[in-house]
Amino acid sequence: MNKIMTLAVVNFRSIAGDSRRNLSRIIEYTETAVTQGAKLIIFPELALTGYTSDGGLQSELAETLPGRSGSEVAELTRKLGVYVVFGMPVCRDNVMYNSLVICGPGGIEAVYDKLHLTAGDAGWAAQGESLPPVIETPYGKVMAATGYELLYFPEVVRYAKARGVKLLISASALEDKGMGAAWQKILGRHVGLNTLHIATANLTGKIKTRTLPGGSHILSPAEPIEQTYIAAGYALDDPAAQIPGVYLAAIDLTADTLMPHYPYFEHNYKVGTPDWRPDVYKRMTEEILARKSDTEK
């Protein structure tokens, strides 16, 4: 199995409400990235419609999968033998979700409904309930979630690591609130502590009153321990981060096992067990839920 994957993240400027135009650009970027060797192309959260809290707009443009957009992207990935991740509003059983669609050689291979909603999402979307999908690719395990979730909910990153994920996809619609440097440090800590790659695709430009900073990039683990480097693209706080474009890098999904790393998920010979203890964390969660239940009675 070839573990060297060429992947692309797209610093995408979405036109709010123009899903046909945005879909055309998704297809064009995909075809361009594939000519440069990309096997996985990542687009931002709500790339299809633009990131807006306008529930009426999202409802109007939402599709019941496979739908027109899902079908066109899936047809393209089947033809080209590649993977594409992009964000869109999805309607299922008359309920709206902020979703990521993962297409591959087999068509639509997975859908992820955002578990953790921002204030802007909550006005139109329901919380997802399914766990983030882990995709088995010829290059290794890949998992997709949104940028907000990776920044503020480390449980998502730990889950990915425990599942053996080598590449974590961050499909993002982060708004420019002067937090770029802080967010970049958080991503760096995730990569350094868990020894995995994070590929961020973020929206750029202005959508109504929102300014999206871009900053799409591929962040990889490095030596010595806990160090990282940007394999392609621009950091969230880089002055050049807003330039639309596609950034590619070839990453070795076995390299993380060759680097010095903390034995969180491995046998600690001094203790006799792994340092990461989900059995204990389960009891913590059960206690929290029990206390919450008692409080609500």
mmCIF file of C-alpha atoms in Angstrom:
data_model
loop_
_atom_site.group_PDB
_atom_site.id
_atom_site.type_symbol
_atom_site.label_atom_id
_atom_site.label_comp_id
_atom_site.label_asym_id
_atom_site.label_seq_id
_atom_site.Cartn_x
_atom_site.Cartn_y
_atom_site.Cartn_z
ATOM 1 C CA MET A 1 0.000 0.000 0.000
ATOM 2 C CA ASN A 2 1.410 3.385 -1.043
ATOM 3 C CA LYS A 3 1.450 5.665 2.003
ATOM 4 C CA ILE A 4 2.616 8.790 0.166
ATOM 5 C CA MET A 5 -0.432 10.951 -0.534
ATOM 6 C CA THR A 6 -0.540 14.133 -2.541
ATOM 7 C CA LEU A 7 -3.326 16.267 -1.135
ATOM 8 C CA ALA A 8 -4.654 19.708 -1.917
ATOM 9 C CA VAL A 9 -6.373 22.308 0.249
ATOM 10 C CA VAL A 10 -8.352 25.024 -1.492
ATOM 11 C CA ASN A 11 -8.405 28.592 -0.188
ATOM 12 C CA PHE A 12 -11.911 29.075 -1.533
ATOM 13 C CA ARG A 13 -13.825 32.281 -2.168
ATOM 14 C CA SER A 14 -17.489 31.284 -2.114
ATOM 15 C CA ILE A 15 -20.199 33.501 -3.581
ATOM 16 C CA ALA A 16 -23.056 33.621 -1.069
ATOM 17 C CA GLY A 17 -26.213 32.091 -2.493
ATOM 18 C CA ASP A 18 -24.768 31.122 -5.890
ATOM 19 C CA SER A 19 -24.455 27.383 -5.473
ATOM 20 C CA ARG A 20 -24.246 26.740 -9.224
ATOM 21 C CA ARG A 21 -21.264 29.040 -9.595
ATOM 22 C CA ASN A 22 -19.625 27.645 -6.477
ATOM 23 C CA LEU A 23 -20.139 24.070 -7.679
ATOM 24 C CA SER A 24 -18.548 24.962 -11.011
ATOM 25 C CA ARG A 25 -15.513 26.331 -9.165
ATOM 26 C CA ILE A 26 -15.305 23.217 -6.960
ATOM 27 C CA ILE A 27 -15.174 21.085 -10.097
ATOM 28 C CA GLU A 28 -12.609 23.373 -11.772
ATOM 29 C CA TYR A 29 -10.326 23.413 -8.729
ATOM 30 C CA THR A 30 -10.612 19.633 -8.445
ATOM 31 C CA GLU A 31 -9.672 19.062 -12.065
ATOM 32 C CA THR A 32 -6.756 21.482 -11.752
ATOM 33 C CA ALA A 33 -5.458 19.860 -8.569
ATOM 34 C CA VAL A 34 -5.678 16.401 -10.121
ATOM 35 C CA THR A 35 -3.472 17.494 -13.047
ATOM 36 C CA GLN A 36 -0.870 18.321 -10.383
ATOM 37 C CA GLY A 37 -1.125 14.871 -8.847
ATOM 38 C CA ALA A 38 -3.643 15.430 -6.030
ATOM 39 C CA LYS A 39 -5.477 12.352 -4.759
ATOM 40 C CA LEU A 40 -7.473 14.178 -2.071
ATOM 41 C CA ILE A 41 -8.870 17.688 -2.563
ATOM 42 C CA ILE A 42 -10.338 19.521 0.427
ATOM 43 C CA PHE A 43 -12.783 22.429 0.267
ATOM 44 C CA PRO A 44 -14.109 24.514 3.187
ATOM 45 C CA GLU A 45 -17.240 24.203 5.265
ATOM 46 C CA LEU A 46 -20.312 25.436 3.332
ATOM 47 C CA ALA A 47 -18.193 25.994 0.230
ATOM 48 C CA LEU A 48 -21.270 25.287 -1.893
ATOM 49 C CA THR A 49 -23.431 28.099 -0.494
ATOM 50 C CA GLY A 50 -21.130 30.466 1.370
ATOM 51 C CA TYR A 51 -20.964 30.737 5.132
ATOM 52 C CA THR A 52 -23.963 32.759 6.204
ATOM 53 C CA SER A 53 -26.389 32.452 9.101
ATOM 54 C CA ASP A 54 -29.261 33.282 6.727
ATOM 55 C CA GLY A 55 -31.478 30.290 7.398
ATOM 56 C CA GLY A 56 -33.778 31.116 4.531
ATOM 57 C CA LEU A 57 -30.883 31.065 2.072
ATOM 58 C CA GLN A 58 -29.442 27.829 3.434
ATOM 59 C CA SER A 59 -32.884 26.196 3.374
ATOM 60 C CA GLU A 60 -33.446 27.279 -0.210
ATOM 61 C CA LEU A 61 -30.098 25.858 -1.357
ATOM 62 C CA ALA A 62 -30.029 22.701 0.783
ATOM 63 C CA GLU A 63 -30.098 19.411 -1.069
ATOM 64 C CA THR A 64 -31.295 15.953 -0.170
ATOM 65 C CA LEU A 65 -28.359 13.742 -1.052
ATOM 66 C CA PRO A 66 -27.223 12.660 -3.498
ATOM 67 C CA GLY A 67 -28.809 15.767 -5.032
ATOM 68 C CA ARG A 68 -27.445 17.710 -7.975
ATOM 69 C CA SER A 69 -24.219 18.833 -6.325
ATOM 70 C CA GLY A 70 -23.408 15.567 -4.603
ATOM 71 C CA SER A 71 -24.090 13.649 -7.806
ATOM 72 C CA GLU A 72 -21.860 15.882 -9.946
ATOM 73 C CA VAL A 73 -18.931 15.765 -7.549
ATOM 74 C CA ALA A 74 -19.353 12.016 -7.017
ATOM 75 C CA GLU A 75 -19.410 11.422 -10.760
ATOM 76 C CA LEU A 76 -16.163 13.391 -11.073
ATOM 77 C CA THR A 77 -14.398 11.518 -8.258
ATOM 78 C CA ARG A 78 -15.476 8.177 -9.716
ATOM 79 C CA LYS A 79 -14.092 9.167 -13.106
ATOM 80 C CA LEU A 80 -10.812 10.526 -11.738
ATOM 81 C CA GLY A 81 -10.325 7.989 -8.940
ATOM 82 C CA VAL A 82 -9.774 10.672 -6.278
ATOM 83 C CA TYR A 83 -11.350 11.952 -3.056
ATOM 84 C CA VAL A 84 -13.067 15.320 -2.567
ATOM 85 C CA VAL A 85 -14.402 16.802 0.674
ATOM 86 C CA PHE A 86 -16.704 19.838 0.532
ATOM 87 C CA GLY A 87 -19.248 21.518 2.778
ATOM 88 C CA MET A 88 -22.930 22.127 2.022
ATOM 89 C CA PRO A 89 -26.339 22.341 3.719
ATOM 90 C CA VAL A 90 -28.089 18.979 3.633
ATOM 91 C CA CYS A 91 -31.783 18.288 4.200
ATOM 92 C CA ARG A 92 -32.689 14.881 5.604
ATOM 93 C CA ASP A 93 -36.172 13.954 6.843
ATOM 94 C CA ASN A 94 -37.108 17.651 6.751
ATOM 95 C CA VAL A 95 -34.218 18.518 9.087
ATOM 96 C CA MET A 96 -31.349 20.788 8.034
ATOM 97 C CA TYR A 97 -27.698 19.998 8.738
ATOM 98 C CA ASN A 98 -24.402 21.755 8.174
ATOM 99 C CA SER A 99 -22.638 18.840 6.504
ATOM 100 C CA LEU A 100 -19.407 17.704 4.940
ATOM 101 C CA VAL A 101 -19.741 15.410 1.937
ATOM 102 C CA ILE A 102 -16.891 13.002 1.243
ATOM 103 C CA CYS A 103 -16.806 11.709 -2.327
ATOM 104 C CA GLY A 104 -14.364 9.148 -3.656
ATOM 105 C CA PRO A 105 -13.837 6.440 -6.258
ATOM 106 C CA GLY A 106 -16.993 4.761 -4.973
ATOM 107 C CA GLY A 107 -19.157 7.888 -5.225
ATOM 108 C CA ILE A 108 -20.481 9.523 -2.059
ATOM 109 C CA GLU A 109 -18.554 7.553 0.561
ATOM 110 C CA ALA A 110 -19.585 9.368 3.749
ATOM 111 C CA VAL A 111 -21.481 12.379 5.089
ATOM 112 C CA TYR A 112 -20.678 14.163 8.317
ATOM 113 C CA ASP A 113 -23.282 16.347 10.023
ATOM 114 C CA LYS A 114 -21.549 18.951 12.202
ATOM 115 C CA LEU A 115 -21.788 17.895 15.842
ATOM 116 C CA HIS A 116 -20.896 21.223 17.434
ATOM 117 C CA LEU A 117 -22.754 24.251 16.116
ATOM 118 C CA THR A 118 -21.656 27.861 16.320
ATOM 119 C CA ALA A 119 -24.188 30.608 17.035
ATOM 120 C CA GLY A 120 -24.395 31.239 13.293
ATOM 121 C CA ASP A 121 -25.158 27.583 12.556
ATOM 122 C CA ALA A 122 -27.727 27.165 15.290
ATOM 123 C CA GLY A 123 -30.173 29.510 13.611
ATOM 124 C CA TRP A 124 -30.801 27.078 10.776
ATOM 125 C CA ALA A 125 -29.053 23.734 11.357
ATOM 126 C CA ALA A 126 -29.664 20.862 13.753
ATOM 127 C CA GLN A 127 -26.856 19.219 15.690
ATOM 128 C CA GLY A 128 -25.475 16.102 14.103
ATOM 129 C CA GLU A 129 -25.496 12.881 16.088
ATOM 130 C CA SER A 130 -23.204 10.542 14.134
ATOM 131 C CA LEU A 131 -19.505 10.309 14.905
ATOM 132 C CA PRO A 132 -17.036 11.861 12.433
ATOM 133 C CA PRO A 133 -16.492 9.342 9.615
ATOM 134 C CA VAL A 134 -13.128 7.588 9.323
ATOM 135 C CA ILE A 135 -12.381 6.882 5.662
ATOM 136 C CA GLU A 136 -10.122 4.004 4.668
ATOM 137 C CA THR A 137 -8.108 5.244 1.696
ATOM 138 C CA PRO A 138 -5.297 3.410 -0.123
ATOM 139 C CA TYR A 139 -2.905 5.753 1.713
ATOM 140 C CA GLY A 140 -4.177 5.393 5.261
ATOM 141 C CA LYS A 141 -7.063 6.453 7.484
ATOM 142 C CA VAL A 142 -8.532 9.943 7.033
ATOM 143 C CA MET A 143 -11.176 11.701 9.158
ATOM 144 C CA ALA A 144 -13.147 14.878 8.471
ATOM 145 C CA ALA A 145 -14.559 17.484 10.864
ATOM 146 C CA THR A 146 -14.936 21.276 10.888
ATOM 147 C CA GLY A 147 -12.401 23.868 11.961
ATOM 148 C CA TYR A 148 -14.485 25.084 14.903
ATOM 149 C CA GLU A 149 -14.640 21.556 16.266
ATOM 150 C CA LEU A 150 -10.916 20.903 16.000
ATOM 151 C CA LEU A 151 -10.052 24.204 17.651
ATOM 152 C CA TYR A 152 -12.460 24.050 20.583
ATOM 153 C CA PHE A 153 -13.170 20.354 21.144
ATOM 154 C CA PRO A 154 -9.939 18.362 21.588
ATOM 155 C CA GLU A 155 -12.029 15.240 22.100
ATOM 156 C CA VAL A 156 -12.478 15.141 18.309
ATOM 157 C CA VAL A 157 -8.713 15.076 17.753
ATOM 158 C CA ARG A 158 -8.178 12.409 20.412
ATOM 159 C CA TYR A 159 -10.897 10.284 18.850
ATOM 160 C CA ALA A 160 -9.153 10.536 15.474
ATOM 161 C CA LYS A 161 -5.810 9.531 16.950
ATOM 162 C CA ALA A 162 -7.327 6.599 18.831
ATOM 163 C CA ARG A 163 -8.926 5.382 15.584
ATOM 164 C CA GLY A 164 -5.537 5.318 13.885
ATOM 165 C CA VAL A 165 -6.214 8.350 11.700
ATOM 166 C CA LYS A 166 -3.094 9.745 10.022
ATOM 167 C CA LEU A 167 -4.677 12.771 8.347
ATOM 168 C CA LEU A 168 -7.330 14.944 9.972
ATOM 169 C CA ILE A 169 -9.335 17.163 7.635
ATOM 170 C CA SER A 170 -10.409 20.572 8.932
ATOM 171 C CA ALA A 171 -13.070 21.946 6.583
ATOM 172 C CA SER A 172 -13.457 25.458 7.975
ATOM 173 C CA ALA A 173 -15.388 28.697 7.756
ATOM 174 C CA LEU A 174 -13.498 30.584 10.427
ATOM 175 C CA GLU A 175 -14.340 34.260 10.668
ATOM 176 C CA ASP A 176 -11.594 36.883 11.011
ATOM 177 C CA LYS A 177 -11.818 37.994 14.645
ATOM 178 C CA GLY A 178 -8.130 38.617 15.225
ATOM 179 C CA MET A 179 -7.729 35.061 16.505
ATOM 180 C CA GLY A 180 -5.533 33.697 13.719
ATOM 181 C CA ALA A 181 -2.337 33.454 15.762
ATOM 182 C CA ALA A 182 -4.095 31.790 18.703
ATOM 183 C CA TRP A 183 -5.900 29.330 16.433
ATOM 184 C CA GLN A 184 -2.640 28.462 14.716
ATOM 185 C CA LYS A 185 -1.045 27.604 18.060
ATOM 186 C CA ILE A 186 -3.962 25.305 18.917
ATOM 187 C CA LEU A 187 -3.639 23.434 15.634
ATOM 188 C CA GLY A 188 0.098 23.171 16.196
ATOM 189 C CA ARG A 189 -0.425 21.627 19.622
ATOM 190 C CA HIS A 190 -2.858 19.077 18.182
ATOM 191 C CA VAL A 191 -0.391 18.056 15.476
ATOM 192 C CA GLY A 192 2.607 18.005 17.805
ATOM 193 C CA LEU A 193 1.006 16.116 20.679
ATOM 194 C CA ASN A 194 -0.864 13.582 18.546
ATOM 195 C CA THR A 195 1.719 13.216 15.745
ATOM 196 C CA LEU A 196 -0.740 13.450 12.876
ATOM 197 C CA HIS A 197 -1.306 15.776 9.929
ATOM 198 C CA ILE A 198 -4.066 18.406 9.848
ATOM 199 C CA ALA A 199 -5.182 19.773 6.480
ATOM 200 C CA THR A 200 -7.194 22.983 6.820
ATOM 201 C CA ALA A 201 -9.315 24.396 3.984
ATOM 202 C CA ASN A 202 -10.868 27.732 4.949
ATOM 203 C CA LEU A 203 -13.121 30.204 3.197
ATOM 204 C CA THR A 204 -11.598 33.521 2.203
ATOM 205 C CA GLY A 205 -12.967 36.933 1.234
ATOM 206 C CA LYS A 206 -16.145 38.665 2.386
ATOM 207 C CA ILE A 207 -19.586 37.108 2.616
ATOM 208 C CA LYS A 208 -22.115 39.808 3.461
ATOM 209 C CA THR A 209 -20.852 41.273 6.748
ATOM 210 C CA ARG A 210 -18.398 38.456 7.475
ATOM 211 C CA THR A 211 -14.699 38.539 6.655
ATOM 212 C CA LEU A 212 -13.150 35.109 6.164
ATOM 213 C CA PRO A 213 -9.344 35.065 6.594
ATOM 214 C CA GLY A 214 -8.396 32.083 4.433
ATOM 215 C CA GLY A 215 -5.267 30.470 5.785
ATOM 216 C CA SER A 216 -5.704 27.095 4.110
ATOM 217 C CA HIS A 217 -2.647 24.949 4.771
ATOM 218 C CA ILE A 218 -1.274 21.494 5.506
ATOM 219 C CA LEU A 219 0.325 21.228 8.949
ATOM 220 C CA SER A 220 2.597 18.259 9.585
ATOM 221 C CA PRO A 221 4.555 16.861 12.539
ATOM 222 C CA ALA A 222 8.309 17.433 12.651
ATOM 223 C CA GLU A 223 11.324 16.734 14.806
ATOM 224 C CA PRO A 224 12.201 17.298 17.592
ATOM 225 C CA ILE A 225 9.123 16.180 19.511
ATOM 226 C CA GLU A 226 6.054 18.472 19.376
ATOM 227 C CA GLN A 227 7.423 20.518 16.470
ATOM 228 C CA THR A 228 5.416 21.169 13.296
ATOM 229 C CA TYR A 229 5.882 22.684 9.862
ATOM 230 C CA ILE A 230 3.603 23.983 7.118
ATOM 231 C CA ALA A 231 3.999 21.641 4.173
ATOM 232 C CA ALA A 232 1.890 23.854 1.886
ATOM 233 C CA GLY A 233 -0.283 26.975 2.070
ATOM 234 C CA TYR A 234 -0.323 29.820 4.583
ATOM 235 C CA ALA A 235 -0.918 29.940 8.338
ATOM 236 C CA LEU A 236 -4.153 31.492 9.577
ATOM 237 C CA ASP A 237 -2.306 34.626 10.718
ATOM 238 C CA ASP A 238 -0.115 35.024 7.612
ATOM 239 C CA PRO A 239 -0.607 38.308 5.663
ATOM 240 C CA ALA A 240 -0.841 36.254 2.452
ATOM 241 C CA ALA A 241 -3.500 33.933 3.864
ATOM 242 C CA GLN A 242 -6.441 35.543 2.026
ATOM 243 C CA ILE A 243 -5.178 34.848 -1.506
ATOM 244 C CA PRO A 244 -7.533 32.347 -3.228
ATOM 245 C CA GLY A 245 -5.788 29.292 -4.598
ATOM 246 C CA VAL A 246 -4.940 25.642 -4.233
ATOM 247 C CA TYR A 247 -1.976 24.391 -2.225
ATOM 248 C CA LEU A 248 -0.540 20.903 -2.600
ATOM 249 C CA ALA A 249 1.897 18.726 -0.691
ATOM 250 C CA ALA A 250 2.968 15.091 -0.778
ATOM 251 C CA ILE A 251 2.860 13.737 2.767
ATOM 252 C CA ASP A 252 4.067 10.429 4.133
ATOM 253 C CA LEU A 253 1.317 8.977 6.273
ATOM 254 C CA THR A 254 3.775 6.581 7.913
ATOM 255 C CA ALA A 255 6.213 9.309 8.980
ATOM 256 C CA ASP A 256 4.414 9.942 12.277
ATOM 257 C CA THR A 257 5.360 6.477 13.521
ATOM 258 C CA LEU A 258 9.047 7.122 12.807
ATOM 259 C CA MET A 259 9.259 10.341 14.846
ATOM 260 C CA PRO A 260 9.805 10.786 18.587
ATOM 261 C CA HIS A 261 6.358 11.003 20.133
ATOM 262 C CA TYR A 262 4.527 10.603 23.404
ATOM 263 C CA PRO A 263 3.297 7.044 24.118
ATOM 264 C CA TYR A 264 -0.265 8.122 24.881
ATOM 265 C CA PHE A 265 -1.791 5.339 22.807
ATOM 266 C CA GLU A 266 0.953 2.757 23.204
ATOM 267 C CA HIS A 267 2.277 0.438 25.880
ATOM 268 C CA ASN A 268 4.159 2.351 28.577
ATOM 269 C CA TYR A 269 6.707 -0.155 29.811
ATOM 270 C CA LYS A 270 7.104 1.638 33.158
ATOM 271 C CA VAL A 271 3.381 1.403 33.928
ATOM 272 C CA GLY A 272 2.410 -1.685 31.992
ATOM 273 C CA THR A 273 -0.521 -0.053 30.195
ATOM 274 C CA PRO A 274 -1.053 2.751 27.665
ATOM 275 C CA ASP A 275 -1.124 6.284 29.085
ATOM 276 C CA TRP A 276 -4.390 7.049 27.278
ATOM 277 C CA ARG A 277 -7.216 5.559 29.376
ATOM 278 C CA PRO A 278 -10.644 5.660 27.698
ATOM 279 C CA ASP A 279 -12.102 3.415 30.401
ATOM 280 C CA VAL A 280 -11.422 6.154 32.961
ATOM 281 C CA TYR A 281 -12.667 8.906 30.660
ATOM 282 C CA LYS A 282 -15.878 6.939 30.152
ATOM 283 C CA ARG A 283 -16.460 6.991 33.919
ATOM 284 C CA MET A 284 -15.771 10.737 33.958
ATOM 285 C CA THR A 285 -18.373 11.276 31.247
ATOM 286 C CA GLU A 286 -20.906 9.043 32.986
ATOM 287 C CA GLU A 287 -20.457 11.011 36.208
ATOM 288 C CA ILE A 288 -20.944 14.317 34.380
ATOM 289 C CA LEU A 289 -24.124 13.027 32.734
ATOM 290 C CA ALA A 290 -25.437 11.675 36.033
ATOM 291 C CA ARG A 291 -24.823 14.979 37.799
ATOM 292 C CA LYS A 292 -26.513 16.840 34.961
ATOM 293 C CA SER A 293 -29.516 14.516 35.179
ATOM 294 C CA ASP A 294 -29.775 15.053 38.950
ATOM 295 C CA THR A 295 -29.603 18.826 38.487
ATOM 296 C CA GLU A 296 -32.403 18.797 35.909
ATOM 297 C CA LYS A 297 -34.792 16.786 38.120
#
